[in-house]
Each structure stands twice: as C-alpha cells, then as structure tokens.
Coordinates of C-alpha atoms in Angstrom, one line a residue:
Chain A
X1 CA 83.8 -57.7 -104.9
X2 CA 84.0 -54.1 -105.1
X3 CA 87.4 -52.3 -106.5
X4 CA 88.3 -48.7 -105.6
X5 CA 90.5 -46.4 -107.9
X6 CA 92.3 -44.1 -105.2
X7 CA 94.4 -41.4 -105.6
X8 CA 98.0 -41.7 -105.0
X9 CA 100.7 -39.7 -104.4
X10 CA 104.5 -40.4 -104.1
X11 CA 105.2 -43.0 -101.0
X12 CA 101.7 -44.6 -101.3
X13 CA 100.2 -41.5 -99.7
X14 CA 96.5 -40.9 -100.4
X15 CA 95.2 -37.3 -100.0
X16 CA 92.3 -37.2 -101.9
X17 CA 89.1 -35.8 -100.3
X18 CA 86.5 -37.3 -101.9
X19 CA 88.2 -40.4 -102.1
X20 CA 88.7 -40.2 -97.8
X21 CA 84.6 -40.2 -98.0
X22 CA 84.2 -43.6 -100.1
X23 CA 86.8 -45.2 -98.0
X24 CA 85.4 -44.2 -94.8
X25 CA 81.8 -44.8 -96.0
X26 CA 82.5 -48.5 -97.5
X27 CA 84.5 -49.5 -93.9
X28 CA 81.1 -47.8 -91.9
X29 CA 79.2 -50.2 -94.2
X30 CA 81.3 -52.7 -93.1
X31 CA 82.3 -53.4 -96.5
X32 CA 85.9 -54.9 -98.3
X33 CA 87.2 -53.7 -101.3
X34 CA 90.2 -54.5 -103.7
X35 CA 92.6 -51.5 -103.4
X36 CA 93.4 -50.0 -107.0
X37 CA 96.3 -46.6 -106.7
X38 CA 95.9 -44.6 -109.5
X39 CA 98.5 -41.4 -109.6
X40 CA 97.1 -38.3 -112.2
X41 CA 98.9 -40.0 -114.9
X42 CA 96.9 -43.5 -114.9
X43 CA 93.5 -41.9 -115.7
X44 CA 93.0 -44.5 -119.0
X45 CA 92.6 -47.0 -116.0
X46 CA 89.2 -44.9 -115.1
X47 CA 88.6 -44.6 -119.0
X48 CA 86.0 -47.3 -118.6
X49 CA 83.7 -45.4 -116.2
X50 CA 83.9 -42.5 -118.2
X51 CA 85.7 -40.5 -114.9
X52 CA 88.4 -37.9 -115.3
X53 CA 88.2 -37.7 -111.4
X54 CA 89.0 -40.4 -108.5
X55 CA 87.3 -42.4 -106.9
X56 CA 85.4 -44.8 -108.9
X57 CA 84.2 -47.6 -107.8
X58 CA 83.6 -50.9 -109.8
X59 CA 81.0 -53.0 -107.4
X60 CA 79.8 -55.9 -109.2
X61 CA 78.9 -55.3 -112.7
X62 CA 77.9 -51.3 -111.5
X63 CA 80.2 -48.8 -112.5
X64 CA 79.7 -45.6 -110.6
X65 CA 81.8 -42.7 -110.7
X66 CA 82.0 -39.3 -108.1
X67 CA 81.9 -39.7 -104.0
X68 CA 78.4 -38.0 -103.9
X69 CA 76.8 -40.8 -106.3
X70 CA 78.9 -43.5 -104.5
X71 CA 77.6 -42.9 -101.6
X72 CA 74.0 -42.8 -103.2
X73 CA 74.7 -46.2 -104.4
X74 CA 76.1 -47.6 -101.4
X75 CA 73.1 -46.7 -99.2
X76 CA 71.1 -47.8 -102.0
X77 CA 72.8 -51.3 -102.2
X78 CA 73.3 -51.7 -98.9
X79 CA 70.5 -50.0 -96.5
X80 CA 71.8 -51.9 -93.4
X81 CA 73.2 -48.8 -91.4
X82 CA 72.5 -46.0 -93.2
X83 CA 75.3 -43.9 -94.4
X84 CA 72.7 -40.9 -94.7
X85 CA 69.8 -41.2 -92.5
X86 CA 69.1 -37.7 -93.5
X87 CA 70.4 -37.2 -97.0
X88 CA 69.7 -33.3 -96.9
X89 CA 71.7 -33.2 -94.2
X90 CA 74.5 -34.8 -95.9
X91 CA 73.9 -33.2 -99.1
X92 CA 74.4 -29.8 -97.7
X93 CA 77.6 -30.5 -95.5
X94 CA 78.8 -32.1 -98.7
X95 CA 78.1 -29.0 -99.9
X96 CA 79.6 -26.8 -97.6
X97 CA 83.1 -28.9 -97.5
X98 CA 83.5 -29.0 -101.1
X99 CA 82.8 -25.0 -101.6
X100 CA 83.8 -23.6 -98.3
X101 CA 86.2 -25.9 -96.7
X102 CA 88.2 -27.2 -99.3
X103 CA 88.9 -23.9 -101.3
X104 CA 90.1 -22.8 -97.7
X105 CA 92.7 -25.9 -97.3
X106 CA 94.1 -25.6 -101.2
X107 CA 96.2 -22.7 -101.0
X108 CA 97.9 -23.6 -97.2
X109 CA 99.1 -27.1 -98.4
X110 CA 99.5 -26.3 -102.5
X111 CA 103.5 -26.0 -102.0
X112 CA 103.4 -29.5 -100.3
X113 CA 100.8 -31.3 -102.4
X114 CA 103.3 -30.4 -105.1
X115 CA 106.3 -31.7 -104.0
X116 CA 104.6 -35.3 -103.1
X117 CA 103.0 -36.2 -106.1
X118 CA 104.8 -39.2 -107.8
X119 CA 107.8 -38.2 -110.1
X120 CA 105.8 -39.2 -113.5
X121 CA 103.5 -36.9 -112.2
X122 CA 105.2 -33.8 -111.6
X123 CA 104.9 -32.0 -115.3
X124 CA 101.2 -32.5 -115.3
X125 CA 100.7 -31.3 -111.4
X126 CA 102.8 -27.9 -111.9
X127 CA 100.7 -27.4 -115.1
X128 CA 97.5 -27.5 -113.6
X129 CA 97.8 -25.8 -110.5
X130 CA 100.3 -23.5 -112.2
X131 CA 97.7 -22.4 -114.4
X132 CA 94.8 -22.3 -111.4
X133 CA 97.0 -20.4 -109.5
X134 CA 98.7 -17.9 -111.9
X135 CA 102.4 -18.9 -110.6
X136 CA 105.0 -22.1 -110.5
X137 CA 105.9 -20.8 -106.8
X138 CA 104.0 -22.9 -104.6
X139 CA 106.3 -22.9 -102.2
X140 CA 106.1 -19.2 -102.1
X141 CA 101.9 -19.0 -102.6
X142 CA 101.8 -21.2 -99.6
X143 CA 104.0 -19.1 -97.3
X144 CA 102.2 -16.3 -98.0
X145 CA 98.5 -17.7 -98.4
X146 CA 99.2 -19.4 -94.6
X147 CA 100.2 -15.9 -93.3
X148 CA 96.1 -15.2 -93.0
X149 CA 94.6 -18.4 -94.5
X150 CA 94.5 -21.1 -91.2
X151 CA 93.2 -18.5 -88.9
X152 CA 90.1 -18.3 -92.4
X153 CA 90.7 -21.9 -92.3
X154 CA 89.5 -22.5 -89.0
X155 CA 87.1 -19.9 -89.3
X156 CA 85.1 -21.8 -92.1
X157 CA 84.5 -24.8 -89.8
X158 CA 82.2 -22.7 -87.6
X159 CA 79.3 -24.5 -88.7
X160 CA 80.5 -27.9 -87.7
X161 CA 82.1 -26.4 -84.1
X162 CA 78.7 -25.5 -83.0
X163 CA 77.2 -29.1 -83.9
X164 CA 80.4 -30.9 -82.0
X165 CA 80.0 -28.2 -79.1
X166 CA 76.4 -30.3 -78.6
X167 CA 77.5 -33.4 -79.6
X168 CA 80.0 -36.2 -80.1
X169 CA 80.1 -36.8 -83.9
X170 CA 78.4 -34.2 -86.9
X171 CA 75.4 -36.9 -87.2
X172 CA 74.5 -37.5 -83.5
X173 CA 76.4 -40.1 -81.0
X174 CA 77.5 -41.9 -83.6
X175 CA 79.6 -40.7 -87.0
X176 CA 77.6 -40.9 -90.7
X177 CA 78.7 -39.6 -93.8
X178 CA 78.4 -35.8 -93.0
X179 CA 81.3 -37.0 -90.4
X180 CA 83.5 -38.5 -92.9
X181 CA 82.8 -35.8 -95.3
X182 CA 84.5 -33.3 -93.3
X183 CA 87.0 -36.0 -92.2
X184 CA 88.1 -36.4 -96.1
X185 CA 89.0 -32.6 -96.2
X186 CA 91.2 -33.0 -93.0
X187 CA 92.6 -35.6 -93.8
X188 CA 94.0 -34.0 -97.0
X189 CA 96.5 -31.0 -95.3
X190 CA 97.0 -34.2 -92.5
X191 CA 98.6 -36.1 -95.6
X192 CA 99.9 -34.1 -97.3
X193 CA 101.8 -31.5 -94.8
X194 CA 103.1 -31.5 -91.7
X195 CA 101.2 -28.4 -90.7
X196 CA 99.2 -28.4 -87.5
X197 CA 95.4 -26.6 -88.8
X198 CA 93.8 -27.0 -85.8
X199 CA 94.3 -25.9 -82.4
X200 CA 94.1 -28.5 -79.8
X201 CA 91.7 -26.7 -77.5
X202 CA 89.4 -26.9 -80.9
X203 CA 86.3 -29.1 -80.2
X204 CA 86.9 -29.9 -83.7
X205 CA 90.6 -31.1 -83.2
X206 CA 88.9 -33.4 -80.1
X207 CA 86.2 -34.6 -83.1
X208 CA 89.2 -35.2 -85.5
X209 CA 90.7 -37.9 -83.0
X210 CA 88.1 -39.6 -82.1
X211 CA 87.1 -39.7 -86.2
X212 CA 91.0 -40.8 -86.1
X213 CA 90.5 -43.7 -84.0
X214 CA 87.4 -46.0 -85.9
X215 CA 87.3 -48.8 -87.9
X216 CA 90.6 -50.0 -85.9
X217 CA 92.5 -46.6 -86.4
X218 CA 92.4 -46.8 -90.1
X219 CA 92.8 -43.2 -90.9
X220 CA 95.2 -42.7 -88.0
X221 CA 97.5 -45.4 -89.8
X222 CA 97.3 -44.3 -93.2
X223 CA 100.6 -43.0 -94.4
X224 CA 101.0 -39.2 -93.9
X225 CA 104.3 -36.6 -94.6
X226 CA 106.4 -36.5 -91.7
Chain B
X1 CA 50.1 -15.7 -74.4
X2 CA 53.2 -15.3 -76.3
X3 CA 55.2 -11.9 -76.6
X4 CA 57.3 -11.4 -78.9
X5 CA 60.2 -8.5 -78.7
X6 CA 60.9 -7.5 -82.4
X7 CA 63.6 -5.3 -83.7
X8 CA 61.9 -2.5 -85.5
X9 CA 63.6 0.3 -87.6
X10 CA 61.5 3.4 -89.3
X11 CA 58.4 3.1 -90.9
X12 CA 57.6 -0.4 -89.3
X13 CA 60.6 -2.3 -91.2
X14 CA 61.1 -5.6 -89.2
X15 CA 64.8 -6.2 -90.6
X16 CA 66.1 -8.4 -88.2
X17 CA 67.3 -12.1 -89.8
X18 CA 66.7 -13.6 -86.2
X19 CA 64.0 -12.4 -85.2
X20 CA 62.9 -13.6 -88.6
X21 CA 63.5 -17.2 -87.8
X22 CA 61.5 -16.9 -84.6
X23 CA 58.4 -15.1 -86.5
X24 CA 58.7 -18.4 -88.7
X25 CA 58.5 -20.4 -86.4
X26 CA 55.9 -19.3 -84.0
X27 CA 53.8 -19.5 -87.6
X28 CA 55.0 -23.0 -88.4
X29 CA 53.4 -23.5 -85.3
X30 CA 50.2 -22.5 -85.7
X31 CA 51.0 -19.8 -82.5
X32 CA 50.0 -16.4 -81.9
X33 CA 52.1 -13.6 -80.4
X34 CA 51.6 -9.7 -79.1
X35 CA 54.3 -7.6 -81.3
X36 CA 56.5 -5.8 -79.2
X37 CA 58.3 -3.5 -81.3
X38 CA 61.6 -2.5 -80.3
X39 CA 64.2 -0.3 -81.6
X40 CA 68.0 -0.2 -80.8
X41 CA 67.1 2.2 -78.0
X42 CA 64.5 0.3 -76.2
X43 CA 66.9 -2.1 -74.9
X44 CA 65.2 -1.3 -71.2
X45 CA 61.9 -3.1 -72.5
X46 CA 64.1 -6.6 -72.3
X47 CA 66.5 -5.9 -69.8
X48 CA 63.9 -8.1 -67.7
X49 CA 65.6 -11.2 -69.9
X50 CA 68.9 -9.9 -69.0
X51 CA 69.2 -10.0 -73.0
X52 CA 70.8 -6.7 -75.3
X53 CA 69.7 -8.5 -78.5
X54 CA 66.0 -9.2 -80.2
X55 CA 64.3 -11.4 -80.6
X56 CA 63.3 -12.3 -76.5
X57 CA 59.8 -14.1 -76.0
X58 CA 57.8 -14.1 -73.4
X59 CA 55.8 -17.0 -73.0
X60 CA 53.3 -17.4 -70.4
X61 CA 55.9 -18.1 -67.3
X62 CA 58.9 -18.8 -69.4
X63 CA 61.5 -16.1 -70.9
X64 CA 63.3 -17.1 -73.6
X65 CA 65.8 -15.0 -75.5
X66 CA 68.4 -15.7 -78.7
X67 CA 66.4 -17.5 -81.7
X68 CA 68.1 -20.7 -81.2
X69 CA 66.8 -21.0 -77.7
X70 CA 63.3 -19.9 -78.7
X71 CA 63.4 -22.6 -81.5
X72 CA 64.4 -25.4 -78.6
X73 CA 61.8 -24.4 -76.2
X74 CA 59.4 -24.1 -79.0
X75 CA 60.4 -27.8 -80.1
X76 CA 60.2 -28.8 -76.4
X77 CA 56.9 -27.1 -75.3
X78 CA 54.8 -27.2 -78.6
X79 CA 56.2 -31.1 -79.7
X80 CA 53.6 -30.8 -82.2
X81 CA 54.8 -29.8 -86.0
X82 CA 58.4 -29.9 -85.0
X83 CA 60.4 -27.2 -86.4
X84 CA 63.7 -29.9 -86.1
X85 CA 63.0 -33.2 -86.8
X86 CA 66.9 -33.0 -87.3
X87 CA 68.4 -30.8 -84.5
X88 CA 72.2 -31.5 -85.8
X89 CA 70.9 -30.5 -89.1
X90 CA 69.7 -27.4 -88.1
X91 CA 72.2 -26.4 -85.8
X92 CA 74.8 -27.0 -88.6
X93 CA 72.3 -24.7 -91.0
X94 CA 72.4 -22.0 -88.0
X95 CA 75.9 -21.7 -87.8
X96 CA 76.4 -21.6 -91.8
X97 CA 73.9 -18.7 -91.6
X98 CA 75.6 -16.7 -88.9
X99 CA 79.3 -17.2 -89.8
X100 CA 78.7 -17.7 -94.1
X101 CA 75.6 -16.2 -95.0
X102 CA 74.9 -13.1 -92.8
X103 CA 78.7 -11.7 -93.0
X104 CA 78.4 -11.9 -96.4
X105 CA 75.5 -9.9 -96.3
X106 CA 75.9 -7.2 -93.9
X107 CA 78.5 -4.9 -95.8
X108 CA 76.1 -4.8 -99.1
X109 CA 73.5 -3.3 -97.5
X110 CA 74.9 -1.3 -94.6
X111 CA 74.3 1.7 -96.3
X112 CA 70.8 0.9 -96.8
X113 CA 70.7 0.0 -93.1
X114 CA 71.9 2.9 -91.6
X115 CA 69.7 4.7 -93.3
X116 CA 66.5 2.8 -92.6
X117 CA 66.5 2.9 -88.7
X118 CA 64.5 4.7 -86.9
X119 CA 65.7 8.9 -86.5
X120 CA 66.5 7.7 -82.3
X121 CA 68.3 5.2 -82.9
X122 CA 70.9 7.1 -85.8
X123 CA 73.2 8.1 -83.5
X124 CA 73.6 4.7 -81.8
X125 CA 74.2 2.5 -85.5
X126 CA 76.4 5.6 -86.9
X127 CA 78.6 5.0 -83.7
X128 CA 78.2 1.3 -83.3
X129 CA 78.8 0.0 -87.3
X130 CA 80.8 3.2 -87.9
X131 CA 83.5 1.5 -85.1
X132 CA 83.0 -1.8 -87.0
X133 CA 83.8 -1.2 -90.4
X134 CA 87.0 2.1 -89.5
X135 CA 83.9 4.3 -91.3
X136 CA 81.1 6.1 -91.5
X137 CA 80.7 6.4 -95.2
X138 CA 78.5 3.7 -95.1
X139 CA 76.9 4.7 -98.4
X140 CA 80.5 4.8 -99.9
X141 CA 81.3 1.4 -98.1
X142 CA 78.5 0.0 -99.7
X143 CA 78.8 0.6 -103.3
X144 CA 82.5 -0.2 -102.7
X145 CA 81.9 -3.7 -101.3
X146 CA 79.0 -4.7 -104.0
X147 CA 81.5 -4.9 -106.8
X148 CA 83.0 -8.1 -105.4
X149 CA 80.4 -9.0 -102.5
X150 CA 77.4 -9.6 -104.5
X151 CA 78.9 -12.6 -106.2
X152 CA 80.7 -13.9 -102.9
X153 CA 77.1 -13.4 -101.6
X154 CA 75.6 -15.8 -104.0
X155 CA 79.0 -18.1 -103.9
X156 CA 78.5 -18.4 -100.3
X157 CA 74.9 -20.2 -100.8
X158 CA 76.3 -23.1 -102.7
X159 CA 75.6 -25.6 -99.9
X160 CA 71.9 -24.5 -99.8
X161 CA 71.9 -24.6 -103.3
X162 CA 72.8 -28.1 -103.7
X163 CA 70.4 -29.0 -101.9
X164 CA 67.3 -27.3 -103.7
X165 CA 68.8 -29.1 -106.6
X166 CA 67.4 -32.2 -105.5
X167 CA 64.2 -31.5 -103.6
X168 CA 61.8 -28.1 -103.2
X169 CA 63.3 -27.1 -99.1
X170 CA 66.4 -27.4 -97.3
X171 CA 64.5 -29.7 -95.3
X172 CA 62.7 -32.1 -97.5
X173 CA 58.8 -32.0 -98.9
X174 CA 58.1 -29.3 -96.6
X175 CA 59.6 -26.4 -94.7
X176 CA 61.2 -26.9 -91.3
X177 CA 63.8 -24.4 -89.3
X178 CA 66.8 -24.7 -91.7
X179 CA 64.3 -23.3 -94.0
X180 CA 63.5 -20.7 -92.2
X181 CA 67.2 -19.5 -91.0
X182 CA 68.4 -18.6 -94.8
X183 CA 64.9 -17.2 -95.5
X184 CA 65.6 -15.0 -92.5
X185 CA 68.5 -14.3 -93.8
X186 CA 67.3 -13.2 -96.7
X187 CA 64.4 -10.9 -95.8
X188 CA 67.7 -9.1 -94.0
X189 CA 68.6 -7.1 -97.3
X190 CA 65.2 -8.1 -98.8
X191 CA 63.5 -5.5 -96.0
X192 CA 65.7 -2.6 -96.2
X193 CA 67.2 -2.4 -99.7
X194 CA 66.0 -2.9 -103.3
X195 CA 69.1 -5.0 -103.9
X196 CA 68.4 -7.5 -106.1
X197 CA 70.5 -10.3 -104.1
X198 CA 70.0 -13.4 -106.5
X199 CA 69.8 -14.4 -109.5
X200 CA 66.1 -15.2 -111.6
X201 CA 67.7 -18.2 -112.5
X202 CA 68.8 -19.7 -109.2
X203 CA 67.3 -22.4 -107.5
X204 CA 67.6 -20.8 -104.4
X205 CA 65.8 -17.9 -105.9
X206 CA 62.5 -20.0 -106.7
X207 CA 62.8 -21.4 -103.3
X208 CA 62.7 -17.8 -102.2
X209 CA 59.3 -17.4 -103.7
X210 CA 57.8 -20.3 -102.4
X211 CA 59.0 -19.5 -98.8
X212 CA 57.4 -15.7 -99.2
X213 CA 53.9 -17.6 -100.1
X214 CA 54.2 -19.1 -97.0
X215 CA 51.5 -18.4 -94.0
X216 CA 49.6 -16.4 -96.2
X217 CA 52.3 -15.0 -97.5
X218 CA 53.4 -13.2 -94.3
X219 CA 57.1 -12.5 -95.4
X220 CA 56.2 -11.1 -99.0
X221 CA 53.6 -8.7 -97.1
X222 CA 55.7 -7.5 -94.5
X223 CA 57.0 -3.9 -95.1
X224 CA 60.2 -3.6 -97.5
X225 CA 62.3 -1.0 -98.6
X226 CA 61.0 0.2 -102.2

C-alpha cells in the first residue's frame, strides 16, 4: 500500500504542483494510494523521510521523497505503462515548468494562495512569502504583477503550444508525465483562484480539458476556489 | 544535390541560429550541400521558395524552407540516422529555443550584430532592429542590457541544464536535433561576439565543447568574431 503526504490548504483544497504530478502519475499507473493532507505546519509528519517539501511517498517499506525521484521510482517499480518512455524528454519539460512556468504563475495567484491556506497556517505563510517577496501586501503584489504577468504567463507556455498545435497530448496521442507535469502547474492558479489564465481559443486551454477529463474526471472534481 | 541558402554577414560569418540547425543536420546525416551564401539583401536568390528568411534548401526536386521543415523532410527522405527519434521532444526543444533561448540572446549582442553584417546590408539591420528595439544605439543598448541579461541568459537554460546533469546530450548517448537547436543557438553570439555567454563551470558549457568537436569539429572552425 502506498501513502501520499499532500499538500493542503484550507477547505481540503490541494494546490501543490509537484504533488498534482505524483497524483496524476500514480492514477496513469493505475495505482491506489492511502490519502495523507499535510498543511505547512505538519511537516514532523514528513520528518521520517527526511523531506521539508510535499509529496512523499511511503510505498512499501521505500521511502522516497521529491516528484522528480517519485516518478523515477514509480517507473522503476512498476514498468507496465511507462510514465516516461523518453525520460529526457520529461526531464527537460520538468525542467522548463519548474523554472519557467511556475515562477510565471507565483506572483498572479500569491494574494489568493495566501488567503487559503489553513488558519494554523497563516503566520508561517505570510512569513515566508513575505520575506520572498519583500512585502505583506499580496493582495496588492498580485493586482499589480497580473497587470503584465498572464499575458508573460501565457507567453511562457510557447513551447508546449507548438507540440499541442501537432498533437493531442505533450507525449503523443496519449498523455505521460511531461503532460501531467505541466497539468500540476495549472492546476495550481485553477485551485487556488478564480482567475481565468488561459484564453479559450488557446490550444493549450483545449489540452487542459481534455487533461481535465481522465482517470474519471479526477482533476476536474478536485476541490477548487470558487 | 543539396543547396543550401545560408545567411552570411562580413568576412564569411555564418551567424544565423537556424540555419545552424540545418548545417547540423545535413552533417548528422552524412549529406553534402553547395553553400549559397546569402546576405540580408539577397532575398531575390530565394524568392523562388516564396521564403524572406534563411535557411531554404534545395534538394534535388524538392524546396524546402524554415529549419523545422528541412529537419522533417530530412527525417522523411533520409530515414537513416534520424535527427528525431522523438519528434514531440524536439518540437518542444524548438519552441523553448525560439521563444526562451534566442530572445534572451538577441539584445546582448545586437551591438555586435549590427556591426558584423556585411557594409550592403547596414542600412537594412540599422532600419529593421533599429524599429525593434525604439533605437539605434545598438552599442549603448547592448552594454545596457548585459548588466541583467547575461544572467537571465544563463537562467533561461535551466531546463537544458537539467538535463546534461544526468546524461552527456539533450538527447541521450548521442546527439540528435534538440542537440543541435541550443547549439545553434549558441554559435548565434558565439559567431559574432567575444561574449563569454556561460559559465566554465556549467554543465551546459562542457556540453558546448563536445558539440563544437563535432563533424570534425565544423562549428569550432567556422569563422567567429575575435
């Protein structure tokens, strides 16, 4: 039996990025999981795997920690369908979302992330971000920061619009882990805010609801800010 | 036979990053080509592929022009070697080059560009870059956008850099196309400035020097700035 230490935010929502990817890459391995919400406060509860960061996973009597090694593992542990059939592939769009995509999402949803984070977890939220950002005014970072940052937003996914201008999913006609990679960082802002990043003539946005449909519409369902 | 229309600029400088990736390619091959140089104002000599931008081939019958349709048809008519044993792969790497890479590039060496082309062609890239950037101090908008764009330059390579992290080229044990889209990218600045672009230290830089030994080391021979 594997368990799964996600991120969680007030109202059982579940932004976290990287742990979008394991979710999405143990349901493409068909694979069932015992569901452990962890908010920033809870981190003795990852102690044991020697993480500061979600997800973990705890598969057996393996302990790994990090999306990018839990993905390893998983194609490692389980080769039937291969989460990477071409890991460079994945290991650059893995890349790309963590140092191009993601930076570009942080500042448009900061105010929001905020204001959802469980109630224990407020002080340590507007510490952290506080500091990262050099102000306590998310509301007022975000404002500004969307004023020029979802038109750089939607700018950034370039790469993956002229892959999804050829074909269905990032990984050919059927989605792999580069797909859920990206799927992760959308699913963050979808969340999180109520903000509409993409436009809907956006071959992306048509990617993002067929990605929103699989494995019985699981992200569709997920709890997200009104 | 296979021409090839290549962008030249003074003294025999072959600057352009796409025509790059179709010189690496026609090597990774194993095909020759008659050199057709071209400079900005010898856009007559391919009006006959109804194309304004180098590289163009002609090969045999077939006209080809923009480097990602020469890389299909070279896929399609020479299976042998193929230069994309992952097309999404490379079309994601393509797109990362010409949206990430390349823009990040441009304004550090513009300068250096302008200066570099051939004594025809100054009053066409004084007007056409000059309208781009609101100036023609390229020289002054140079030095001005090194200060920051050097290190957003070497930021915007992360995903690439990951990669050569875990294995010697983007695309695996041996060079393939994504390989030789950021090496075309680099030979950009590489051929008409003395920049130093990256870092001793970087990963991407020793996969730099392994890519110039490449074909007899046709890229680290070719003509560069001093």
């Amino acid at each position: 039996m594997i368990t799964l230490y996600d991120l969680v935010f007030d109202k059982d929502l579940r932004p976290s990025p990287f742990c979008w990817r394991t979710k999405l890459a143990l349901k493409h391995k068909g694979l069932r999981w015992r569901d452990e919400p962890c908010g920033f406060g809870d981190k003795q509860k990852i102690a044991f795997a020697q993480s500061q960061t979600y997800p973990v996973i705890h598969d057996a009597t393996k302990v790994v920690k990090d999306s990018w090694a839990i993905v390893q593992h998983l194609d490692a542990a389980y080769p039937d369908k291969p989460l990477m059939p071409d890991k460079a592939y994945a290991r650059f769009v893995n890349g790309w979302a963590d140092t191009a995509v993601n930076p570009a999402i942080f500042p448009i949803v900061v105010g929001d992330l905020v204001d959802r984070v469980r109630p224990q977890d407020k002080d340590y939220i507007v510490e952290s971000r506080g500091k990262r950002l050099g102000t306590t005014d998310f509301a007022g970072f975000q404002a500004k920061a969307r004023e020029k940052g979802v038109a750089a937003f939607r700018a950034a996914l370039e790469p993956a619009r002229r892959v999804l201008k050829e074909q269905p999913f990032l990984s050919g006609d059927a989605p792999a882990y580069p797909d859920y990679i990206l799927l992760g960082s959308l699913l963050w802002p979808r969340t999180l805010s109520p903000l509409a990043l993409l436009d809907e003539g956006d071959v992306v946005h048509a990617w993002r609801e067929r990605m929103l449909d699989l494995f019985d519409g699981m992200a569709r369902k997920a709890p997200a800010a009104a």
